[in-house]
Amino acid sequence: MQMKKILFLFFYLFLSQTQCFSQTLYGTNNYVEYQVGNLPIVISVPHGGDLSPTSIPTRICNNPETVTDSFTIETAEQIKAALFLATGCYPHVIICNLKRTKLDCNRNLADGACDNSQAMTAWNEYHNFITMAQNAANSQYNNKILFVDLHGHGHTIQRIELGYLLSASDLELSETTLNSTAYINQSSIKNLVLNNRNNYTHTQLLRGPSSFGTLLTNLGFPAVPSQQIPYPGATASYFSGGYTTASHTCFDPTITTNGFQMELNYDGVRNSNSNRILFADKFKNAVLEYLNTHTNVVLGNCASLSTDENKEPELIFYPNPVNDVLNLSYIQEMNVVKVYNLVGQELLSKKVNSSTAQIDISNFANGTYFIQVTTETAMKTFRVIKR
């Protein structure tokens, strides 16, 4: 009876705090996940997964690319945390947890899943989650949302590549040509060209002073196209956008959403936790300014659309699911962090005396755990999944 009371208490504490955190929906076998948000921002991460079930064979059809985009899931989690710290709201985040050797969600179904039924199910769930997220965000924000398909590249030049479904040679064309109907119709930001609050042209939105690439470059992360780097160059490698961008942006005439594929370089962006935190913070500034400049979107239940660093955020924890180290950040100094299993047994207790903490649960079995954070004035309890 006492154990039941403890278990009930932890579930009650968890439920009482869930309004502070985003809900996560999982596909079959947790191969894909959708972290539900409430910002006009949808982020997909197709190539960062590490699950490699033996029931899904290694892809060999149609000369597949199987390289993992290292630390892109971790970068998306940092972006989510940075946006929450600034706004009190979350982006929508869709993640493929399968290793790219098993499934490529940025290819068509035949090439991405190679006719394996489990992979096909995961592929469909991944793209259905993107559609679900976009529909929810568009309904809330009157079709003024931004979609970012997040990748990592291994090209020699260490800069961010933004793919609008225009080739490297297309980006070298004159303003007059790029502003023509033919090239606007090829673009993944076509609807933004047709309806932005300052009446910027297609070229200005691609590489003008308020383009996304220019905003990132101004914040210390060189990007192409931008005012500083208007096109990749004839001999430089460049990703212009793939299946997901073409299928989930207004390049498809049946879809209203504007967006692009964002390829992150490794050095200085993805290669360490501190660099990922720094990039996420600057990305947050850029995306909020981009939305405010071009759409004047008004956030629903968030505090405001701003980059004000003086707001008091709630408790942040990431990543979830977690493989090894869980990161915590809170507005108050935390005294003790404890980990409990589903039957209320205390598995770990760590004195912190800081507003940030890292909890190593790498030796725990896969499953669900409750994390309890105690401060001088409060106690927060939330659930994480160890995988």
mmCIF file of C-alpha atoms in Angstrom:
data_model
loop_
_atom_site.group_PDB
_atom_site.id
_atom_site.type_symbol
_atom_site.label_atom_id
_atom_site.label_comp_id
_atom_site.label_asym_id
_atom_site.label_seq_id
_atom_site.Cartn_x
_atom_site.Cartn_y
_atom_site.Cartn_z
ATOM 1 C CA MET A 1 0.000 0.000 0.000
ATOM 2 C CA GLN A 2 2.795 2.443 0.878
ATOM 3 C CA MET A 3 4.537 1.769 -2.455
ATOM 4 C CA LYS A 4 1.274 2.475 -4.316
ATOM 5 C CA LYS A 5 0.989 5.794 -2.505
ATOM 6 C CA ILE A 6 4.549 6.699 -3.510
ATOM 7 C CA LEU A 7 3.873 5.756 -7.128
ATOM 8 C CA PHE A 8 0.662 7.793 -7.171
ATOM 9 C CA LEU A 9 2.495 10.748 -5.676
ATOM 10 C CA PHE A 10 5.131 10.723 -8.400
ATOM 11 C CA PHE A 11 2.581 10.455 -11.181
ATOM 12 C CA TYR A 12 0.627 13.327 -9.617
ATOM 13 C CA LEU A 13 3.745 15.469 -9.358
ATOM 14 C CA PHE A 14 4.600 14.650 -12.953
ATOM 15 C CA LEU A 15 1.147 15.521 -14.237
ATOM 16 C CA SER A 16 1.055 18.739 -12.230
ATOM 17 C CA GLN A 17 4.197 19.969 -13.984
ATOM 18 C CA THR A 18 3.524 18.838 -17.566
ATOM 19 C CA GLN A 19 2.204 22.217 -18.687
ATOM 20 C CA CYS A 20 5.800 23.489 -18.466
ATOM 21 C CA PHE A 21 7.130 20.932 -20.942
ATOM 22 C CA SER A 22 6.297 19.839 -24.456
ATOM 23 C CA GLN A 23 4.527 16.576 -25.159
ATOM 24 C CA THR A 24 6.306 13.933 -27.236
ATOM 25 C CA LEU A 25 4.477 11.570 -29.577
ATOM 26 C CA TYR A 26 6.234 8.418 -30.761
ATOM 27 C CA GLY A 27 5.834 6.310 -33.849
ATOM 28 C CA THR A 28 6.004 2.528 -33.964
ATOM 29 C CA ASN A 29 8.895 1.197 -31.864
ATOM 30 C CA ASN A 30 9.908 4.802 -31.090
ATOM 31 C CA TYR A 31 11.671 4.913 -34.470
ATOM 32 C CA VAL A 32 10.371 8.440 -35.022
ATOM 33 C CA GLU A 33 9.148 11.103 -32.631
ATOM 34 C CA TYR A 34 7.249 14.370 -32.677
ATOM 35 C CA GLN A 35 7.971 16.838 -29.897
ATOM 36 C CA VAL A 36 4.795 18.910 -29.988
ATOM 37 C CA GLY A 37 5.352 22.661 -29.932
ATOM 38 C CA ASN A 38 3.439 25.930 -29.866
ATOM 39 C CA LEU A 39 5.705 28.248 -31.861
ATOM 40 C CA PRO A 40 5.341 29.044 -35.587
ATOM 41 C CA ILE A 41 8.525 27.039 -36.179
ATOM 42 C CA VAL A 42 8.708 23.405 -37.333
ATOM 43 C CA ILE A 43 12.091 21.635 -37.363
ATOM 44 C CA SER A 44 12.704 18.187 -38.831
ATOM 45 C CA VAL A 45 15.847 16.112 -38.242
ATOM 46 C CA PRO A 46 16.063 13.136 -40.635
ATOM 47 C CA HIS A 47 19.678 11.947 -40.431
ATOM 48 C CA GLY A 48 20.842 12.125 -36.805
ATOM 49 C CA GLY A 49 19.421 8.860 -35.455
ATOM 50 C CA ASP A 50 21.451 5.999 -34.021
ATOM 51 C CA LEU A 51 18.934 3.146 -33.708
ATOM 52 C CA SER A 52 20.013 0.158 -35.796
ATOM 53 C CA PRO A 53 17.525 -2.702 -35.315
ATOM 54 C CA THR A 54 18.502 -6.009 -36.913
ATOM 55 C CA SER A 55 14.911 -6.435 -38.119
ATOM 56 C CA ILE A 56 15.504 -3.700 -40.688
ATOM 57 C CA PRO A 57 18.191 -4.610 -43.239
ATOM 58 C CA THR A 58 20.924 -2.205 -44.241
ATOM 59 C CA ARG A 59 19.804 -0.125 -47.215
ATOM 60 C CA ILE A 60 21.420 -1.128 -50.495
ATOM 61 C CA CYS A 61 18.801 -0.037 -53.044
ATOM 62 C CA ASN A 62 19.561 2.691 -55.578
ATOM 63 C CA ASN A 63 23.112 3.462 -54.413
ATOM 64 C CA PRO A 64 22.074 4.950 -51.049
ATOM 65 C CA GLU A 65 23.838 7.609 -48.980
ATOM 66 C CA THR A 66 24.145 6.294 -45.421
ATOM 67 C CA VAL A 67 26.316 8.829 -43.548
ATOM 68 C CA THR A 68 24.895 10.074 -40.229
ATOM 69 C CA ASP A 69 24.574 13.840 -39.770
ATOM 70 C CA SER A 70 26.400 13.870 -36.440
ATOM 71 C CA PHE A 71 24.940 15.831 -33.524
ATOM 72 C CA THR A 72 22.000 17.228 -35.475
ATOM 73 C CA ILE A 73 19.483 15.830 -32.963
ATOM 74 C CA GLU A 74 21.505 17.350 -30.144
ATOM 75 C CA THR A 75 21.599 20.675 -32.001
ATOM 76 C CA ALA A 76 17.825 20.613 -32.462
ATOM 77 C CA GLU A 77 17.410 20.002 -28.719
ATOM 78 C CA GLN A 78 19.618 23.006 -27.973
ATOM 79 C CA ILE A 79 17.588 25.146 -30.383
ATOM 80 C CA LYS A 80 14.404 24.029 -28.660
ATOM 81 C CA ALA A 81 15.828 24.961 -25.249
ATOM 82 C CA ALA A 82 17.075 28.354 -26.498
ATOM 83 C CA LEU A 83 13.706 29.240 -28.008
ATOM 84 C CA PHE A 84 11.913 28.260 -24.827
ATOM 85 C CA LEU A 85 14.252 30.395 -22.740
ATOM 86 C CA ALA A 86 13.485 33.385 -24.984
ATOM 87 C CA THR A 87 9.756 32.953 -25.542
ATOM 88 C CA GLY A 88 8.263 30.496 -23.084
ATOM 89 C CA CYS A 89 7.147 28.373 -26.036
ATOM 90 C CA TYR A 90 8.547 25.435 -27.970
ATOM 91 C CA PRO A 91 9.155 24.792 -31.657
ATOM 92 C CA HIS A 92 7.654 21.663 -33.170
ATOM 93 C CA VAL A 93 10.465 19.102 -33.590
ATOM 94 C CA ILE A 94 10.252 15.890 -35.629
ATOM 95 C CA ILE A 95 13.116 13.403 -35.346
ATOM 96 C CA CYS A 96 14.001 10.157 -37.092
ATOM 97 C CA ASN A 97 15.754 7.997 -34.485
ATOM 98 C CA LEU A 98 16.693 5.292 -36.981
ATOM 99 C CA LYS A 99 20.222 5.273 -38.302
ATOM 100 C CA ARG A 100 20.463 6.381 -41.916
ATOM 101 C CA THR A 101 21.744 2.921 -42.863
ATOM 102 C CA LYS A 102 18.236 1.692 -42.030
ATOM 103 C CA LEU A 103 16.049 4.578 -43.250
ATOM 104 C CA ASP A 104 16.517 7.862 -45.076
ATOM 105 C CA CYS A 105 13.521 10.111 -44.466
ATOM 106 C CA ASN A 106 14.866 12.747 -46.873
ATOM 107 C CA ARG A 107 14.334 10.473 -49.874
ATOM 108 C CA ASN A 108 11.168 9.239 -51.496
ATOM 109 C CA LEU A 109 9.589 6.177 -49.928
ATOM 110 C CA ALA A 110 11.083 3.683 -52.374
ATOM 111 C CA ASP A 111 14.652 4.955 -52.041
ATOM 112 C CA GLY A 112 14.439 5.798 -48.361
ATOM 113 C CA ALA A 113 12.910 2.568 -47.041
ATOM 114 C CA CYS A 114 14.040 0.056 -49.710
ATOM 115 C CA ASP A 115 10.730 -1.853 -49.503
ATOM 116 C CA ASN A 116 11.162 -2.915 -45.867
ATOM 117 C CA SER A 117 7.799 -2.802 -44.115
ATOM 118 C CA GLN A 118 9.111 -1.472 -40.776
ATOM 119 C CA ALA A 119 11.147 1.217 -42.496
ATOM 120 C CA MET A 120 8.167 2.161 -44.656
ATOM 121 C CA THR A 121 5.989 2.528 -41.564
ATOM 122 C CA ALA A 122 8.575 4.779 -39.910
ATOM 123 C CA TRP A 123 8.964 6.840 -43.100
ATOM 124 C CA ASN A 124 5.206 7.407 -43.290
ATOM 125 C CA GLU A 125 4.958 8.268 -39.596
ATOM 126 C CA TYR A 126 7.839 10.751 -39.887
ATOM 127 C CA HIS A 127 6.266 12.648 -42.770
ATOM 128 C CA ASN A 128 2.807 12.440 -41.210
ATOM 129 C CA PHE A 129 4.242 14.024 -38.055
ATOM 130 C CA ILE A 130 5.653 16.900 -40.139
ATOM 131 C CA THR A 131 2.261 17.415 -41.759
ATOM 132 C CA MET A 132 0.563 17.244 -38.360
ATOM 133 C CA ALA A 133 2.974 19.809 -36.903
ATOM 134 C CA GLN A 134 2.590 22.187 -39.822
ATOM 135 C CA ASN A 135 -1.183 21.927 -39.780
ATOM 136 C CA ALA A 136 -1.271 22.716 -36.060
ATOM 137 C CA ALA A 137 1.168 25.620 -36.365
ATOM 138 C CA ASN A 138 -0.518 27.058 -39.454
ATOM 139 C CA SER A 139 -3.903 26.893 -37.748
ATOM 140 C CA GLN A 140 -2.541 28.688 -34.677
ATOM 141 C CA TYR A 141 -0.507 31.282 -36.590
ATOM 142 C CA ASN A 142 -2.617 31.902 -39.692
ATOM 143 C CA ASN A 143 -0.150 30.275 -42.114
ATOM 144 C CA LYS A 144 2.773 32.434 -40.934
ATOM 145 C CA ILE A 145 5.159 29.645 -39.995
ATOM 146 C CA LEU A 146 8.674 28.585 -40.945
ATOM 147 C CA PHE A 147 9.817 25.033 -41.672
ATOM 148 C CA VAL A 148 13.497 24.082 -41.268
ATOM 149 C CA ASP A 149 14.831 20.704 -42.393
ATOM 150 C CA LEU A 150 17.987 20.349 -40.295
ATOM 151 C CA HIS A 151 21.077 18.554 -41.621
ATOM 152 C CA GLY A 152 24.842 18.496 -41.242
ATOM 153 C CA HIS A 153 27.290 18.632 -44.158
ATOM 154 C CA GLY A 154 30.890 17.494 -44.486
ATOM 155 C CA HIS A 155 32.004 19.958 -47.123
ATOM 156 C CA THR A 156 35.414 21.587 -46.958
ATOM 157 C CA ILE A 157 34.171 25.148 -46.559
ATOM 158 C CA GLN A 158 32.952 25.627 -42.991
ATOM 159 C CA ARG A 159 29.755 27.594 -43.490
ATOM 160 C CA ILE A 160 26.029 26.994 -43.205
ATOM 161 C CA GLU A 161 24.245 26.123 -46.434
ATOM 162 C CA LEU A 162 20.611 27.182 -46.828
ATOM 163 C CA GLY A 163 18.742 25.286 -49.518
ATOM 164 C CA TYR A 164 15.729 26.947 -51.116
ATOM 165 C CA LEU A 165 15.484 24.343 -53.924
ATOM 166 C CA LEU A 166 17.537 26.634 -56.158
ATOM 167 C CA SER A 167 20.829 25.289 -57.487
ATOM 168 C CA ALA A 168 24.221 26.893 -56.986
ATOM 169 C CA SER A 169 24.127 28.157 -60.572
ATOM 170 C CA ASP A 170 20.604 29.523 -60.056
ATOM 171 C CA LEU A 171 21.855 31.654 -57.173
ATOM 172 C CA GLU A 172 24.413 33.299 -59.470
ATOM 173 C CA LEU A 173 21.674 34.642 -61.743
ATOM 174 C CA SER A 174 20.777 38.313 -61.871
ATOM 175 C CA GLU A 175 18.213 39.866 -59.567
ATOM 176 C CA THR A 176 15.839 40.332 -62.487
ATOM 177 C CA THR A 177 16.014 36.649 -63.382
ATOM 178 C CA LEU A 178 15.680 35.373 -59.821
ATOM 179 C CA ASN A 179 12.721 37.698 -59.300
ATOM 180 C CA SER A 180 10.910 36.266 -62.315
ATOM 181 C CA THR A 181 7.834 34.091 -61.843
ATOM 182 C CA ALA A 182 9.630 31.001 -63.125
ATOM 183 C CA TYR A 183 12.264 31.074 -60.359
ATOM 184 C CA ILE A 184 9.869 32.198 -57.649
ATOM 185 C CA ASN A 185 7.737 29.138 -58.445
ATOM 186 C CA GLN A 186 10.786 26.905 -57.952
ATOM 187 C CA SER A 187 11.510 28.388 -54.531
ATOM 188 C CA SER A 188 10.669 26.932 -51.115
ATOM 189 C CA ILE A 189 9.781 30.460 -49.897
ATOM 190 C CA LYS A 190 7.458 31.275 -52.789
ATOM 191 C CA ASN A 191 4.568 32.273 -50.537
ATOM 192 C CA LEU A 192 6.785 34.574 -48.503
ATOM 193 C CA VAL A 193 7.806 36.340 -51.711
ATOM 194 C CA LEU A 194 4.142 36.841 -52.561
ATOM 195 C CA ASN A 195 3.199 37.986 -49.057
ATOM 196 C CA ASN A 196 5.744 39.599 -46.739
ATOM 197 C CA ARG A 197 5.134 42.722 -44.692
ATOM 198 C CA ASN A 198 7.903 44.807 -46.330
ATOM 199 C CA ASN A 199 7.266 43.680 -49.914
ATOM 200 C CA TYR A 200 10.799 42.312 -50.261
ATOM 201 C CA THR A 201 11.649 40.644 -53.547
ATOM 202 C CA HIS A 202 12.690 37.046 -53.989
ATOM 203 C CA THR A 203 16.351 38.042 -54.260
ATOM 204 C CA GLN A 204 16.152 40.210 -51.144
ATOM 205 C CA LEU A 205 14.659 37.305 -49.180
ATOM 206 C CA LEU A 206 17.385 34.975 -50.447
ATOM 207 C CA ARG A 207 20.435 37.198 -49.914
ATOM 208 C CA GLY A 208 19.350 40.661 -48.829
ATOM 209 C CA PRO A 209 20.049 42.427 -45.526
ATOM 210 C CA SER A 210 17.124 40.674 -43.789
ATOM 211 C CA SER A 211 17.552 37.242 -45.364
ATOM 212 C CA PHE A 212 18.059 34.328 -43.012
ATOM 213 C CA GLY A 213 21.590 33.738 -44.261
ATOM 214 C CA THR A 214 22.551 37.360 -43.637
ATOM 215 C CA LEU A 215 21.086 37.299 -40.132
ATOM 216 C CA LEU A 216 23.121 34.186 -39.285
ATOM 217 C CA THR A 217 26.287 35.645 -40.799
ATOM 218 C CA ASN A 218 25.838 38.864 -38.836
ATOM 219 C CA LEU A 219 25.673 36.753 -35.679
ATOM 220 C CA GLY A 220 28.981 35.060 -36.406
ATOM 221 C CA PHE A 221 27.871 31.990 -38.382
ATOM 222 C CA PRO A 222 28.694 32.452 -42.099
ATOM 223 C CA ALA A 223 25.924 31.230 -44.363
ATOM 224 C CA VAL A 224 25.190 30.947 -48.077
ATOM 225 C CA PRO A 225 23.191 32.491 -49.673
ATOM 226 C CA SER A 226 23.510 35.769 -47.793
ATOM 227 C CA GLN A 227 24.438 39.364 -48.446
ATOM 228 C CA GLN A 228 28.023 38.486 -47.551
ATOM 229 C CA ILE A 229 28.100 35.205 -49.551
ATOM 230 C CA PRO A 230 25.420 35.550 -52.261
ATOM 231 C CA TYR A 231 26.135 32.204 -53.965
ATOM 232 C CA PRO A 232 28.285 29.123 -53.277
ATOM 233 C CA GLY A 233 30.720 29.494 -56.189
ATOM 234 C CA ALA A 234 31.234 27.325 -59.234
ATOM 235 C CA THR A 235 33.608 24.830 -57.610
ATOM 236 C CA ALA A 236 32.139 24.704 -54.092
ATOM 237 C CA SER A 237 29.912 21.898 -52.852
ATOM 238 C CA TYR A 238 26.400 22.974 -51.919
ATOM 239 C CA PHE A 239 23.127 21.294 -50.943
ATOM 240 C CA SER A 240 20.135 23.099 -52.436
ATOM 241 C CA GLY A 241 17.422 21.128 -50.606
ATOM 242 C CA GLY A 242 15.977 17.662 -50.899
ATOM 243 C CA TYR A 243 12.835 15.579 -50.806
ATOM 244 C CA THR A 244 11.546 16.883 -47.467
ATOM 245 C CA THR A 245 11.891 20.544 -48.420
ATOM 246 C CA ALA A 246 10.191 19.922 -51.753
ATOM 247 C CA SER A 247 7.376 17.937 -50.117
ATOM 248 C CA HIS A 248 6.638 20.120 -47.085
ATOM 249 C CA THR A 249 7.041 23.695 -48.347
ATOM 250 C CA CYS A 250 5.153 25.890 -50.774
ATOM 251 C CA PHE A 251 7.277 24.541 -53.626
ATOM 252 C CA ASP A 252 4.360 22.101 -53.613
ATOM 253 C CA PRO A 253 1.407 24.261 -54.744
ATOM 254 C CA THR A 254 -0.920 22.517 -52.266
ATOM 255 C CA ILE A 255 1.169 23.631 -49.252
ATOM 256 C CA THR A 256 1.348 27.149 -47.791
ATOM 257 C CA THR A 257 4.440 26.746 -45.584
ATOM 258 C CA ASN A 258 7.693 28.566 -46.311
ATOM 259 C CA GLY A 259 10.964 26.913 -45.374
ATOM 260 C CA PHE A 260 14.392 25.677 -46.341
ATOM 261 C CA GLN A 261 16.943 22.948 -45.789
ATOM 262 C CA MET A 262 19.663 24.035 -43.366
ATOM 263 C CA GLU A 263 23.004 22.228 -43.643
ATOM 264 C CA LEU A 264 25.244 22.910 -40.654
ATOM 265 C CA ASN A 265 29.016 22.707 -40.923
ATOM 266 C CA TYR A 266 30.809 20.651 -38.286
ATOM 267 C CA ASP A 267 33.635 22.850 -36.997
ATOM 268 C CA GLY A 268 32.396 25.576 -34.691
ATOM 269 C CA VAL A 269 28.737 24.529 -34.868
ATOM 270 C CA ARG A 270 28.124 20.827 -34.217
ATOM 271 C CA ASN A 271 31.495 19.635 -32.940
ATOM 272 C CA SER A 272 31.047 20.342 -29.211
ATOM 273 C CA ASN A 273 28.255 20.910 -26.723
ATOM 274 C CA SER A 274 29.427 24.475 -26.057
ATOM 275 C CA ASN A 275 29.400 25.269 -29.780
ATOM 276 C CA ARG A 276 25.948 23.758 -30.187
ATOM 277 C CA ILE A 277 24.667 25.883 -27.299
ATOM 278 C CA LEU A 278 26.214 29.015 -28.831
ATOM 279 C CA PHE A 279 24.813 28.278 -32.271
ATOM 280 C CA ALA A 280 21.350 27.528 -30.853
ATOM 281 C CA ASP A 281 21.334 30.868 -29.071
ATOM 282 C CA LYS A 282 22.252 32.749 -32.264
ATOM 283 C CA PHE A 283 19.821 30.705 -34.357
ATOM 284 C CA LYS A 284 17.100 31.660 -31.892
ATOM 285 C CA ASN A 285 17.899 35.348 -32.392
ATOM 286 C CA ALA A 286 17.959 34.977 -36.166
ATOM 287 C CA VAL A 287 14.718 33.024 -36.506
ATOM 288 C CA LEU A 288 12.740 35.319 -34.211
ATOM 289 C CA GLU A 289 14.001 38.395 -36.050
ATOM 290 C CA TYR A 290 13.264 36.725 -39.393
ATOM 291 C CA LEU A 291 9.678 35.944 -38.435
ATOM 292 C CA ASN A 292 9.115 39.368 -36.897
ATOM 293 C CA THR A 293 10.578 41.195 -39.915
ATOM 294 C CA HIS A 294 8.795 39.280 -42.623
ATOM 295 C CA THR A 295 5.530 38.075 -41.088
ATOM 296 C CA ASN A 296 4.889 40.165 -37.946
ATOM 297 C CA VAL A 297 3.545 36.974 -36.394
ATOM 298 C CA VAL A 298 1.996 37.283 -32.936
ATOM 299 C CA LEU A 299 2.725 34.394 -30.608
ATOM 300 C CA GLY A 300 -0.220 32.682 -28.962
ATOM 301 C CA ASN A 301 0.335 31.993 -25.254
ATOM 302 C CA CYS A 302 4.004 32.947 -25.282
ATOM 303 C CA ALA A 303 5.262 36.027 -23.499
ATOM 304 C CA SER A 304 6.159 37.876 -26.724
ATOM 305 C CA LEU A 305 8.104 37.468 -29.921
ATOM 306 C CA SER A 306 11.406 38.887 -28.767
ATOM 307 C CA THR A 307 14.960 37.964 -27.887
ATOM 308 C CA ASP A 308 14.698 39.441 -24.398
ATOM 309 C CA GLU A 309 17.226 37.589 -22.262
ATOM 310 C CA ASN A 310 15.746 38.851 -18.960
ATOM 311 C CA LYS A 311 12.648 36.664 -18.873
ATOM 312 C CA GLU A 312 12.362 33.991 -16.211
ATOM 313 C CA PRO A 313 12.205 30.590 -17.900
ATOM 314 C CA GLU A 314 10.862 27.393 -16.404
ATOM 315 C CA LEU A 315 12.971 24.341 -15.737
ATOM 316 C CA ILE A 316 14.639 23.147 -18.951
ATOM 317 C CA PHE A 317 15.766 19.553 -19.422
ATOM 318 C CA TYR A 318 17.209 17.938 -22.535
ATOM 319 C CA PRO A 319 17.596 15.703 -24.401
ATOM 320 C CA ASN A 320 14.519 13.542 -23.886
ATOM 321 C CA PRO A 321 14.796 10.647 -24.655
ATOM 322 C CA VAL A 322 18.309 10.633 -23.201
ATOM 323 C CA ASN A 323 21.159 8.235 -23.916
ATOM 324 C CA ASP A 324 23.665 9.205 -21.251
ATOM 325 C CA VAL A 325 23.789 12.743 -19.793
ATOM 326 C CA LEU A 326 20.672 14.758 -18.942
ATOM 327 C CA ASN A 327 21.159 18.545 -18.903
ATOM 328 C CA LEU A 328 19.160 20.697 -16.460
ATOM 329 C CA SER A 329 18.729 24.469 -16.247
ATOM 330 C CA TYR A 330 16.444 26.320 -13.825
ATOM 331 C CA ILE A 331 15.659 29.904 -12.808
ATOM 332 C CA GLN A 332 16.591 29.113 -9.216
ATOM 333 C CA GLU A 333 19.593 27.433 -7.682
ATOM 334 C CA MET A 334 18.938 23.716 -7.473
ATOM 335 C CA ASN A 335 19.912 22.012 -4.227
ATOM 336 C CA VAL A 336 19.389 18.327 -4.971
ATOM 337 C CA VAL A 337 18.485 16.302 -8.059
ATOM 338 C CA LYS A 338 17.163 12.776 -7.566
ATOM 339 C CA VAL A 339 16.262 9.998 -9.987
ATOM 340 C CA TYR A 340 13.468 7.492 -9.258
ATOM 341 C CA ASN A 341 12.187 4.492 -11.166
ATOM 342 C CA LEU A 342 8.533 3.806 -11.915
ATOM 343 C CA VAL A 343 7.925 2.100 -8.562
ATOM 344 C CA GLY A 344 9.296 5.018 -6.584
ATOM 345 C CA GLN A 345 12.739 3.654 -5.730
ATOM 346 C CA GLU A 346 15.452 6.305 -5.437
ATOM 347 C CA LEU A 347 18.286 5.399 -7.805
ATOM 348 C CA LEU A 348 20.451 8.508 -7.631
ATOM 349 C CA SER A 349 20.776 11.620 -5.484
ATOM 350 C CA LYS A 350 23.108 14.440 -6.444
ATOM 351 C CA LYS A 351 23.812 17.679 -4.581
ATOM 352 C CA VAL A 352 23.967 20.545 -7.062
ATOM 353 C CA ASN A 353 23.885 24.048 -5.523
ATOM 354 C CA SER A 354 23.754 25.594 -8.981
ATOM 355 C CA SER A 355 21.164 26.682 -11.548
ATOM 356 C CA THR A 356 22.557 24.146 -14.041
ATOM 357 C CA ALA A 357 23.394 20.472 -13.691
ATOM 358 C CA GLN A 358 24.288 17.370 -15.652
ATOM 359 C CA ILE A 359 22.985 13.986 -14.524
ATOM 360 C CA ASP A 360 24.713 10.887 -15.882
ATOM 361 C CA ILE A 361 22.224 8.024 -16.314
ATOM 362 C CA SER A 362 24.257 6.114 -18.887
ATOM 363 C CA ASN A 363 24.438 3.052 -16.604
ATOM 364 C CA PHE A 364 20.671 2.883 -16.121
ATOM 365 C CA ALA A 365 18.578 0.345 -18.030
ATOM 366 C CA ASN A 366 16.437 1.664 -20.862
ATOM 367 C CA GLY A 367 13.047 2.775 -19.644
ATOM 368 C CA THR A 368 11.101 5.576 -17.948
ATOM 369 C CA TYR A 369 12.386 7.514 -14.941
ATOM 370 C CA PHE A 370 11.237 10.424 -12.788
ATOM 371 C CA ILE A 371 13.631 13.294 -12.118
ATOM 372 C CA GLN A 372 12.993 15.331 -8.978
ATOM 373 C CA VAL A 373 14.572 18.783 -8.620
ATOM 374 C CA THR A 374 14.499 20.439 -5.195
ATOM 375 C CA THR A 375 15.234 24.113 -4.488
ATOM 376 C CA GLU A 376 14.836 26.277 -1.398
ATOM 377 C CA THR A 377 11.244 27.109 -2.349
ATOM 378 C CA ALA A 378 10.015 24.484 -4.791
ATOM 379 C CA MET A 379 10.114 20.899 -5.970
ATOM 380 C CA LYS A 380 9.743 19.944 -9.650
ATOM 381 C CA THR A 381 9.229 16.413 -10.904
ATOM 382 C CA PHE A 382 9.218 15.347 -14.538
ATOM 383 C CA ARG A 383 9.572 12.209 -16.635
ATOM 384 C CA VAL A 384 12.402 11.224 -18.987
ATOM 385 C CA ILE A 385 12.935 8.209 -21.181
ATOM 386 C CA LYS A 386 16.324 6.459 -21.162
ATOM 387 C CA ARG A 387 17.125 4.654 -24.374
#
